[in-house]
Every structure is written in structure tokens, then in C-alpha cells.
Amino acid sequence: MADDDGSSGGGGIREDEVHVQIAGSSKPETSSTIETAPQNFHTKHWHWWLMVALNIFFLVAGQTASTLLGRFYYNQGGNSKWMSTFVQTAGFPVLFVALYLFRSKSPSTQTTTSNPETSVTKITLIYIALGLIIAADDLMYSYGLLYLPVSTYALICASQLAFNAVFSYVLNAQKFTALIFNSVILLTFSAALLGVDEDSQGTNGLSRGKYILGFALTLGASATYSLILSLMQVAFEKVIKKETFSVVLNMQIYTSLVATIASLIGLFASGEWETLEGDMHAFSSGRLSYVMTLLWTAVSWQIASVGVVGLIFVVSSLFSNVISTLALPIIPVFAVIFFHDKMDGVKIIAMLMAIWGFVSYGYQLYISDKKATKTLVSVEENS
């Protein structure tokens, strides 16, 4: 998306958006259209920043809550890998509320192209393909978290930024600036510091075979997650081509539906469904706590997913991944509050590095936004 302006790898207002804001349609411009363009631009300008901030909040809050709840599930005696996979997408029905609130009142004016509507068959195939990939990715993450200490798991997950850089370059023509490169490096090392700090805990008595399996699956999950983000960005730009938040919600709802069905099939096919009763009884906090933990974990994952897909839509897959990685060093702060974890100097340094990386990327967005604004003013003066 942001590569269109040639100034950043994912920030600012895109040039195709500027075209929509100036022209508004495929019809010839009139003087009244030109006169109202600046006002329309500033409205869309602040709307864009609001959407970015809102999606960042959704992603960081949802990912933090779901991670803490997931850790609580395992700490209290939960042991079902397929159930852990299932709850990562099973909360999608709550998004129908958001879909109703953000429904488009005038769909005909929301498209960014005059091409005919994308066929239902093509969109359905996209949902099915992405949904199945998401289900496989969630399962790999569940196994990785089971077979690895949290420190090693977080360290490997940080590699998703490197994978995303490759996929964004190949699939999304992503361009990098010094500020974005600095942000990626800082966020990667921030997550890596957390892993190094806690890695002295070892592998918790696991066999070498399970450790290697967990390492490989988590690495594969990180690569797959980055691929999903880039494929979603391609789908938004090249296939769906719409500028409504309902498009984002539809993507999340129907891919989650497919992933949830796939997880249910896996739950029954593996035979784990027969152990759920015992899993519930073994839960230290009780049966009600078991149910509520799974319920709110599912809701939290959906909130985070909306943030992920929303940031892909309004900025880029790389930016979405950067914000996702930002949450890794934030989680220990809440772990100190809720689980009484120790907050040492290395964790504080990791957190400061993450904030520095986020500010670096945010400043690149600011620079790109100013350039896009100047471009529009220049167009207006020459029209």
C-alpha cells in the first residue's frame, strides 16, 4: 500500500487514496469538486489516523489479554492443544455486532475502482484458503507453546518480522527507509532480550525431540503468520478493492469461521474431545473458571485479530507485524501485576527498546503523511 508514494514502507496517506479524495469518482472533475477536495482530504486525513490508533489499541490490548489468559489456562492445568487452537478463532460471532455498527450506508460510493464487483466465488475461495492456513498456523503455535519455555517461544516469534520483510518485499513491493529498518531491528532485539533473559530456565525437562519439534513448529508458525498478513494485503489491494471497515470485518469473520470448523474437525478427529471433561475437572480454579477462561480468550483473540487485519487494510502488513511484536515486551508488565513475575533490568531495557522502535516507525508515518499532504496541496495549486 504505502509503497505507492515511494517514501516509506507502510506509512502515511497512500497516493491511490489521494486520487480518490481528489476525484471522488471516475467522472470528470468540476469546479465544485475541486473546491471541496481540501475539506474532504482533511476529513479523511484525521479519519485515517483515528483508524490507525484504534486498530493499534485493539491489537495490543487483545494480544496481551489473550496471551495472559492462554498462560493462565496452562498454569491452571489445561492441556488440550486443539482446544487452545479452537479458541483462537471461535470468538468470531461477536464481530457481527461490529459489522452491524460499521455497515456501509452507501456501498456504491465506497469502492476505490470502477471495475465490476469481485465474484462471490473468488472471494469465497480466498476466505477458505486463508482460513485453512490460519487454522494450521494456530495449531503450530499451540504445539510450540506446549513444547518450549516461554522465553524461547517469544524469541522465535520475534523472527516473524524478518519473515514479514521478505514476504512484504516479494508480494507487496514493500519499500524500506532507515527509520523503518531501525524500528524492525529494535523491536526484534527487544523481543530477543526477553528470550535471553529467561532462557536460563532451560527446557523444563522436555526431551530433546520435543524441544526440536517445538522449535521447528514455532518457527514455521512465525513464517506462516507473516505470509498470512501479506496475502491479506494482496487480497485487499488486488481482489476486493474496497475502502470500508466492513470489508475488514468480513475478512476476519469468514476466515475465522473456516479456521474454527477446521479446528473442530481436528478436535474430534484427534480424540481430544473425549478428554475435555477431565481437563475441566483438573482445572485448579474450577469448572466455571475453566469455561470463562476459554470464553474470554476467544473474545480477546478476535479483538486482536480485528486490529491485525485493520492495520493491514489502512497501513500495511509490515506495520501490523511491527505493532504485534511491540506487545511482546509489554506483556511482562501485566505478568508482574497478575502473576507476580519478577521485573528485572533486562525486561525494562527490552520495553524501552520496543517503545523506541515504535516511535521510530511512528515518526516515519508522520513524515510520509506530511509528504502526502504537500502533494495534495501542490495538485490543488496546479489545478
Tab-separated table of C-alpha atoms in Angstrom:
chain	number	residue	atom	x	y	z
A	1	MET	CA	0.000	0.000	0.000
A	2	ALA	CA	2.410	2.591	1.206
A	3	ASP	CA	4.995	1.770	-1.399
A	4	ASP	CA	2.997	3.809	-3.862
A	5	ASP	CA	4.384	7.076	-2.548
A	6	GLY	CA	7.932	5.811	-2.611
A	7	SER	CA	8.742	7.437	0.697
A	8	SER	CA	8.072	4.761	3.259
A	9	GLY	CA	7.404	1.134	3.855
A	10	GLY	CA	3.941	1.472	5.214
A	11	GLY	CA	3.050	4.909	6.486
A	12	GLY	CA	1.178	7.992	5.553
A	13	ILE	CA	-1.702	8.537	3.183
A	14	ARG	CA	-1.391	6.467	0.048
A	15	GLU	CA	-1.354	8.090	-3.351
A	16	ASP	CA	-4.267	5.980	-4.509
A	17	GLU	CA	-6.197	7.394	-1.558
A	18	VAL	CA	-5.218	10.915	-2.640
A	19	HIS	CA	-6.613	10.166	-6.075
A	20	VAL	CA	-9.928	9.051	-4.579
A	21	GLN	CA	-10.060	12.120	-2.357
A	22	ILE	CA	-9.437	14.472	-5.269
A	23	ALA	CA	-11.558	12.841	-7.900
A	24	GLY	CA	-14.099	11.033	-5.779
A	25	SER	CA	-15.288	9.066	-8.809
A	26	SER	CA	-14.470	8.198	-12.376
A	27	LYS	CA	-16.462	11.175	-13.652
A	28	PRO	CA	-14.725	14.358	-14.932
A	29	GLU	CA	-13.912	16.913	-12.218
A	30	THR	CA	-15.986	20.037	-11.834
A	31	SER	CA	-15.053	23.268	-10.101
A	32	SER	CA	-17.227	22.370	-7.100
A	33	THR	CA	-15.413	19.044	-6.797
A	34	ILE	CA	-12.042	20.814	-6.735
A	35	GLU	CA	-13.252	23.341	-4.165
A	36	THR	CA	-14.488	20.664	-1.758
A	37	ALA	CA	-11.407	18.457	-2.183
A	38	PRO	CA	-9.311	20.068	0.614
A	39	GLN	CA	-12.141	19.655	3.113
A	40	ASN	CA	-12.668	16.038	2.077
A	41	PHE	CA	-8.939	15.399	2.329
A	42	HIS	CA	-8.618	16.739	5.889
A	43	THR	CA	-11.669	14.744	6.977
A	44	LYS	CA	-10.230	11.541	5.536
A	45	HIS	CA	-6.812	12.516	6.907
A	46	TRP	CA	-7.964	12.558	10.542
A	47	HIS	CA	-10.206	9.555	9.951
A	48	TRP	CA	-7.136	7.623	8.761
A	49	TRP	CA	-5.131	8.466	11.893
A	50	LEU	CA	-8.110	7.598	14.096
A	51	MET	CA	-8.426	4.199	12.429
A	52	VAL	CA	-4.693	3.557	12.885
A	53	ALA	CA	-4.847	4.425	16.603
A	54	LEU	CA	-7.999	2.376	17.157
A	55	ASN	CA	-6.580	-0.702	15.450
A	56	ILE	CA	-3.312	-0.415	17.387
A	57	PHE	CA	-5.306	-0.415	20.623
A	58	PHE	CA	-7.332	-3.439	19.517
A	59	LEU	CA	-4.212	-5.369	18.548
A	60	VAL	CA	-2.080	-4.619	21.616
A	61	ALA	CA	-4.935	-4.991	24.137
A	62	GLY	CA	-6.333	-8.131	22.513
A	63	GLN	CA	-2.985	-9.837	22.078
A	64	THR	CA	-1.886	-9.026	25.630
A	65	ALA	CA	-5.151	-10.279	27.155
A	66	SER	CA	-5.251	-13.454	25.059
A	67	THR	CA	-1.623	-14.292	25.863
A	68	LEU	CA	-2.138	-13.812	29.594
A	69	LEU	CA	-5.328	-15.870	29.524
A	70	GLY	CA	-3.593	-18.569	27.496
A	71	ARG	CA	-0.817	-18.744	30.068
A	72	PHE	CA	-3.438	-18.861	32.831
A	73	TYR	CA	-5.108	-21.803	31.070
A	74	TYR	CA	-1.901	-23.826	31.033
A	75	ASN	CA	-0.900	-22.771	34.560
A	76	GLN	CA	-4.219	-23.959	35.947
A	77	GLY	CA	-3.907	-27.402	34.373
A	78	GLY	CA	-5.427	-27.008	30.893
A	79	ASN	CA	-3.753	-29.345	28.406
A	80	SER	CA	-5.812	-29.562	25.192
A	81	LYS	CA	-3.821	-28.396	22.172
A	82	TRP	CA	-6.812	-28.442	19.837
A	83	MET	CA	-8.935	-26.512	22.339
A	84	SER	CA	-6.160	-23.923	22.548
A	85	THR	CA	-6.249	-23.771	18.757
A	86	PHE	CA	-10.045	-23.627	18.643
A	87	VAL	CA	-10.412	-20.603	20.953
A	88	GLN	CA	-8.041	-18.535	18.820
A	89	THR	CA	-10.776	-18.152	16.195
A	90	ALA	CA	-14.007	-19.396	17.829
A	91	GLY	CA	-14.988	-15.945	19.112
A	92	PHE	CA	-15.746	-14.620	15.623
A	93	PRO	CA	-19.575	-14.343	16.170
A	94	VAL	CA	-19.023	-11.283	18.400
A	95	LEU	CA	-17.780	-9.467	15.297
A	96	PHE	CA	-21.272	-9.463	13.812
A	97	VAL	CA	-22.070	-6.681	16.295
A	98	ALA	CA	-19.201	-4.609	14.939
A	99	LEU	CA	-20.226	-5.496	11.382
A	100	TYR	CA	-23.690	-4.078	12.080
A	101	LEU	CA	-22.288	-0.893	13.644
A	102	PHE	CA	-19.811	-0.296	10.815
A	103	ARG	CA	-22.058	-1.359	7.950
A	104	SER	CA	-21.770	0.770	4.822
A	105	LYS	CA	-24.724	3.077	4.298
A	106	SER	CA	-23.898	3.727	0.652
A	107	PRO	CA	-21.868	0.849	-0.755
A	108	SER	CA	-21.834	2.278	-4.235
A	109	THR	CA	-19.689	5.215	-3.116
A	110	GLN	CA	-17.185	3.179	-1.111
A	111	THR	CA	-15.357	1.356	-3.858
A	112	THR	CA	-11.941	2.533	-4.969
A	113	THR	CA	-12.305	1.278	-8.500
A	114	SER	CA	-14.872	1.340	-11.258
A	115	ASN	CA	-14.276	-2.334	-12.088
A	116	PRO	CA	-17.185	-4.772	-11.752
A	117	GLU	CA	-17.765	-6.373	-8.352
A	118	THR	CA	-15.452	-9.227	-7.482
A	119	SER	CA	-17.194	-12.559	-7.942
A	120	VAL	CA	-18.570	-14.292	-4.866
A	121	THR	CA	-16.758	-17.470	-5.875
A	122	LYS	CA	-13.364	-15.772	-5.921
A	123	ILE	CA	-13.894	-14.133	-2.514
A	124	THR	CA	-15.171	-17.414	-1.063
A	125	LEU	CA	-12.058	-19.239	-2.242
A	126	ILE	CA	-9.902	-16.540	-0.621
A	127	TYR	CA	-11.737	-16.962	2.683
A	128	ILE	CA	-11.412	-20.753	2.586
A	129	ALA	CA	-7.718	-20.737	1.689
A	130	LEU	CA	-6.774	-18.144	4.316
A	131	GLY	CA	-8.980	-19.830	6.921
A	132	LEU	CA	-7.269	-23.190	6.483
A	133	ILE	CA	-3.836	-21.563	6.656
A	134	ILE	CA	-4.859	-19.727	9.846
A	135	ALA	CA	-6.041	-22.997	11.443
A	136	ALA	CA	-2.718	-24.681	10.659
A	137	ASP	CA	-0.826	-21.656	11.966
A	138	ASP	CA	-2.802	-21.618	15.239
A	139	LEU	CA	-2.118	-25.323	15.759
A	140	MET	CA	1.619	-24.842	15.252
A	141	TYR	CA	1.614	-22.023	17.794
A	142	SER	CA	-0.264	-24.214	20.289
A	143	TYR	CA	2.271	-27.025	19.956
A	144	GLY	CA	5.166	-24.581	20.114
A	145	LEU	CA	3.942	-23.043	23.355
A	146	LEU	CA	3.441	-26.532	24.801
A	147	TYR	CA	6.925	-27.817	23.945
A	148	LEU	CA	9.012	-24.681	24.535
A	149	PRO	CA	9.698	-22.442	27.521
A	150	VAL	CA	8.013	-19.054	27.166
A	151	SER	CA	11.353	-17.321	26.685
A	152	THR	CA	12.368	-19.427	23.677
A	153	TYR	CA	8.847	-19.241	22.274
A	154	ALA	CA	8.877	-15.411	22.380
A	155	LEU	CA	12.354	-15.273	20.864
A	156	ILE	CA	11.348	-17.409	17.890
A	157	CYS	CA	8.086	-15.486	17.429
A	158	ALA	CA	10.137	-12.305	17.027
A	159	SER	CA	11.510	-13.813	13.806
A	160	GLN	CA	8.131	-13.088	12.183
A	161	LEU	CA	9.358	-9.551	11.440
A	162	ALA	CA	12.214	-10.944	9.339
A	163	PHE	CA	9.822	-13.259	7.513
A	164	ASN	CA	7.373	-10.395	7.004
A	165	ALA	CA	10.111	-8.239	5.492
A	166	VAL	CA	10.747	-10.957	2.894
A	167	PHE	CA	7.079	-11.593	2.098
A	168	SER	CA	6.276	-7.865	2.009
A	169	TYR	CA	9.112	-7.279	-0.439
A	170	VAL	CA	8.081	-10.179	-2.698
A	171	LEU	CA	4.276	-9.922	-2.513
A	172	ASN	CA	3.578	-6.290	-1.580
A	173	ALA	CA	6.519	-4.415	-3.156
A	174	GLN	CA	7.314	-3.036	0.299
A	175	LYS	CA	9.973	-0.315	0.417
A	176	PHE	CA	12.112	0.392	3.456
A	177	THR	CA	13.556	3.584	4.893
A	178	ALA	CA	16.239	3.960	7.541
A	179	LEU	CA	13.597	4.698	10.184
A	180	ILE	CA	11.571	1.586	9.361
A	181	PHE	CA	14.696	-0.577	9.294
A	182	ASN	CA	15.682	0.887	12.666
A	183	SER	CA	12.212	0.110	14.038
A	184	VAL	CA	12.283	-3.501	12.854
A	185	ILE	CA	15.749	-4.077	14.325
A	186	LEU	CA	14.860	-2.521	17.676
A	187	LEU	CA	11.600	-4.459	18.029
A	188	THR	CA	13.274	-7.719	17.051
A	189	PHE	CA	16.087	-7.301	19.573
A	190	SER	CA	13.601	-6.166	22.200
A	191	ALA	CA	11.735	-9.475	21.981
A	192	ALA	CA	15.050	-11.341	21.739
A	193	LEU	CA	16.258	-9.777	25.003
A	194	LEU	CA	13.243	-11.223	26.805
A	195	GLY	CA	14.118	-14.652	25.498
A	196	VAL	CA	17.779	-14.406	26.509
A	197	ASP	CA	16.830	-13.139	29.965
A	198	GLU	CA	14.593	-16.097	30.764
A	199	ASP	CA	16.395	-18.768	28.749
A	200	SER	CA	18.398	-19.886	31.775
A	201	GLN	CA	15.266	-21.690	32.902
A	202	GLY	CA	16.043	-24.387	30.357
A	203	THR	CA	13.545	-26.579	28.567
A	204	ASN	CA	11.573	-27.582	31.668
A	205	GLY	CA	12.672	-31.224	31.478
A	206	LEU	CA	11.363	-31.826	27.954
A	207	SER	CA	13.041	-34.375	25.730
A	208	ARG	CA	15.357	-33.090	23.019
A	209	GLY	CA	12.998	-34.434	20.349
A	210	LYS	CA	10.034	-32.441	21.659
A	211	TYR	CA	12.204	-29.358	22.037
A	212	ILE	CA	13.339	-29.573	18.405
A	213	LEU	CA	9.745	-30.193	17.276
A	214	GLY	CA	8.501	-27.181	19.229
A	215	PHE	CA	11.305	-25.029	17.824
A	216	ALA	CA	10.553	-26.064	14.229
A	217	LEU	CA	6.778	-25.626	14.606
A	218	THR	CA	7.070	-22.196	16.220
A	219	LEU	CA	9.488	-21.057	13.527
A	220	GLY	CA	7.099	-22.376	10.879
A	221	ALA	CA	4.172	-20.662	12.592
A	222	SER	CA	6.022	-17.329	12.607
A	223	ALA	CA	6.748	-17.626	8.902
A	224	THR	CA	3.158	-18.675	8.174
A	225	TYR	CA	1.744	-15.785	10.194
A	226	SER	CA	3.811	-13.311	8.177
A	227	LEU	CA	2.659	-14.950	4.953
A	228	ILE	CA	-0.979	-14.604	6.053
A	229	LEU	CA	-0.553	-10.867	6.642
A	230	SER	CA	0.969	-10.308	3.213
A	231	LEU	CA	-1.674	-12.437	1.475
A	232	MET	CA	-4.429	-10.448	3.184
A	233	GLN	CA	-2.864	-7.227	1.986
A	234	VAL	CA	-2.736	-8.600	-1.564
A	235	ALA	CA	-6.401	-9.619	-1.304
A	236	PHE	CA	-7.445	-6.143	-0.144
A	237	GLU	CA	-5.438	-4.317	-2.818
A	238	LYS	CA	-5.768	-6.570	-5.855
A	239	VAL	CA	-9.019	-8.502	-5.448
A	240	ILE	CA	-11.547	-6.975	-3.034
A	241	LYS	CA	-10.660	-3.297	-3.669
A	242	LYS	CA	-12.999	-1.652	-1.172
A	243	GLU	CA	-12.484	1.161	1.346
A	244	THR	CA	-14.916	0.114	4.094
A	245	PHE	CA	-14.177	-1.272	7.529
A	246	SER	CA	-16.926	-3.838	6.941
A	247	VAL	CA	-14.608	-5.428	4.374
A	248	VAL	CA	-12.030	-5.914	7.131
A	249	LEU	CA	-14.621	-7.454	9.424
A	250	ASN	CA	-15.914	-9.752	6.676
A	251	MET	CA	-12.371	-10.975	6.077
A	252	GLN	CA	-11.921	-11.729	9.764
A	253	ILE	CA	-15.361	-13.298	10.263
A	254	TYR	CA	-15.304	-15.726	7.356
A	255	THR	CA	-11.646	-16.760	7.612
A	256	SER	CA	-12.227	-17.359	11.339
A	257	LEU	CA	-15.327	-19.402	10.516
A	258	VAL	CA	-13.302	-21.663	8.242
A	259	ALA	CA	-10.461	-21.921	10.783
A	260	THR	CA	-12.917	-22.712	13.587
A	261	ILE	CA	-14.578	-25.501	11.585
A	262	ALA	CA	-11.150	-26.936	10.766
A	263	SER	CA	-10.188	-26.794	14.470
A	264	LEU	CA	-13.411	-28.563	15.473
A	265	ILE	CA	-12.719	-31.316	12.953
A	266	GLY	CA	-9.232	-31.661	14.396
A	267	LEU	CA	-10.586	-31.728	17.959
A	268	PHE	CA	-12.891	-34.653	17.190
A	269	ALA	CA	-10.568	-36.454	14.773
A	270	SER	CA	-7.715	-36.425	17.285
A	271	GLY	CA	-9.913	-37.765	20.079
A	272	GLU	CA	-9.082	-34.848	22.379
A	273	TRP	CA	-12.770	-34.061	22.783
A	274	GLU	CA	-13.033	-37.170	24.989
A	275	THR	CA	-10.509	-35.687	27.458
A	276	LEU	CA	-12.188	-32.282	27.818
A	277	GLU	CA	-14.284	-33.360	30.800
A	278	GLY	CA	-11.178	-34.481	32.660
A	279	ASP	CA	-9.409	-31.297	31.551
A	280	MET	CA	-12.189	-29.260	33.111
A	281	HIS	CA	-12.160	-31.216	36.374
A	282	ALA	CA	-8.372	-30.897	36.622
A	283	PHE	CA	-8.535	-27.104	36.229
A	284	SER	CA	-7.308	-25.698	39.551
A	285	SER	CA	-9.662	-22.705	39.601
A	286	GLY	CA	-12.794	-24.771	38.973
A	287	ARG	CA	-15.202	-25.560	36.156
A	288	LEU	CA	-16.685	-22.061	35.878
A	289	SER	CA	-13.228	-20.517	35.721
A	290	TYR	CA	-12.311	-23.036	33.004
A	291	VAL	CA	-15.281	-22.014	30.852
A	292	MET	CA	-14.800	-18.276	31.430
A	293	THR	CA	-11.080	-18.508	30.667
A	294	LEU	CA	-11.774	-20.131	27.304
A	295	LEU	CA	-14.616	-17.705	26.563
A	296	TRP	CA	-12.624	-14.538	27.209
A	297	THR	CA	-9.568	-15.965	25.499
A	298	ALA	CA	-11.697	-16.404	22.368
A	299	VAL	CA	-13.063	-12.850	22.613
A	300	SER	CA	-9.583	-11.392	23.184
A	301	TRP	CA	-8.199	-13.185	20.136
A	302	GLN	CA	-10.940	-11.679	17.989
A	303	ILE	CA	-10.249	-8.167	19.268
A	304	ALA	CA	-6.577	-8.650	18.426
A	305	SER	CA	-7.440	-10.071	15.008
A	306	VAL	CA	-9.552	-7.044	14.133
A	307	GLY	CA	-6.559	-4.872	14.960
A	308	VAL	CA	-4.254	-7.015	12.832
A	309	VAL	CA	-6.485	-7.018	9.763
A	310	GLY	CA	-7.430	-3.366	10.248
A	311	LEU	CA	-3.778	-2.272	10.261
A	312	ILE	CA	-3.109	-4.334	7.137
A	313	PHE	CA	-6.003	-2.521	5.488
A	314	VAL	CA	-5.169	1.073	6.472
A	315	VAL	CA	-1.348	0.833	6.566
A	316	SER	CA	0.492	-2.373	5.619
A	317	SER	CA	1.225	-5.937	6.702
A	318	LEU	CA	4.685	-4.906	7.917
A	319	PHE	CA	3.277	-2.221	10.215
A	320	SER	CA	0.728	-4.697	11.555
A	321	ASN	CA	3.517	-7.116	12.365
A	322	VAL	CA	5.624	-4.387	13.999
A	323	ILE	CA	2.761	-3.488	16.350
A	324	SER	CA	2.148	-7.171	17.050
A	325	THR	CA	5.787	-7.562	18.056
A	326	LEU	CA	5.541	-4.427	20.204
A	327	ALA	CA	3.116	-6.266	22.500
A	328	LEU	CA	5.707	-8.939	23.370
A	329	PRO	CA	7.725	-6.749	25.779
A	330	ILE	CA	4.529	-5.139	27.091
A	331	ILE	CA	3.095	-8.454	28.303
A	332	PRO	CA	5.651	-8.889	31.145
A	333	VAL	CA	4.352	-5.680	32.762
A	334	PHE	CA	0.921	-7.254	33.140
A	335	ALA	CA	2.514	-10.562	34.140
A	336	VAL	CA	4.106	-8.747	37.088
A	337	ILE	CA	0.685	-7.413	38.120
A	338	PHE	CA	-1.375	-10.579	37.679
A	339	PHE	CA	1.170	-13.410	38.077
A	340	HIS	CA	3.720	-11.600	40.306
A	341	ASP	CA	6.527	-12.241	37.829
A	342	LYS	CA	9.893	-10.622	38.502
A	343	MET	CA	10.556	-7.399	36.535
A	344	ASP	CA	14.323	-7.229	36.117
A	345	GLY	CA	16.578	-4.752	34.352
A	346	VAL	CA	16.695	-6.694	31.088
A	347	LYS	CA	12.892	-6.604	30.780
A	348	ILE	CA	12.886	-2.844	31.398
A	349	ILE	CA	15.547	-2.341	28.710
A	350	ALA	CA	13.560	-4.538	26.294
A	351	MET	CA	10.463	-2.460	26.922
A	352	LEU	CA	12.324	0.815	26.316
A	353	MET	CA	13.765	-0.578	23.061
A	354	ALA	CA	10.261	-1.561	21.932
A	355	ILE	CA	8.945	1.926	22.656
A	356	TRP	CA	11.904	3.416	20.781
A	357	GLY	CA	11.195	1.177	17.805
A	358	PHE	CA	7.527	2.103	17.832
A	359	VAL	CA	8.321	5.838	17.972
A	360	SER	CA	10.767	5.393	15.089
A	361	TYR	CA	8.092	3.824	12.916
A	362	GLY	CA	5.514	6.374	14.034
A	363	TYR	CA	7.827	9.200	13.004
A	364	GLN	CA	8.153	7.640	9.551
A	365	LEU	CA	4.346	7.674	9.325
A	366	TYR	CA	4.395	11.362	10.254
A	367	ILE	CA	6.980	12.163	7.566
A	368	SER	CA	5.081	10.217	4.905
A	369	ASP	CA	1.822	11.882	5.927
A	370	LYS	CA	3.358	15.359	5.588
A	371	LYS	CA	4.673	14.463	2.133
A	372	ALA	CA	1.246	13.242	1.030
A	373	THR	CA	-0.332	16.461	2.321
A	374	LYS	CA	2.171	18.594	0.397
A	375	THR	CA	1.470	16.536	-2.718
A	376	LEU	CA	-2.237	17.253	-2.457
A	377	VAL	CA	-1.627	20.992	-1.923
A	378	SER	CA	0.635	21.040	-4.987
A	379	VAL	CA	-2.050	19.294	-7.042
A	380	GLU	CA	-4.653	21.805	-5.881
A	381	GLU	CA	-2.418	24.785	-6.741
A	382	ASN	CA	-1.751	23.438	-10.230
A	383	SER	CA	-5.386	22.532	-10.969
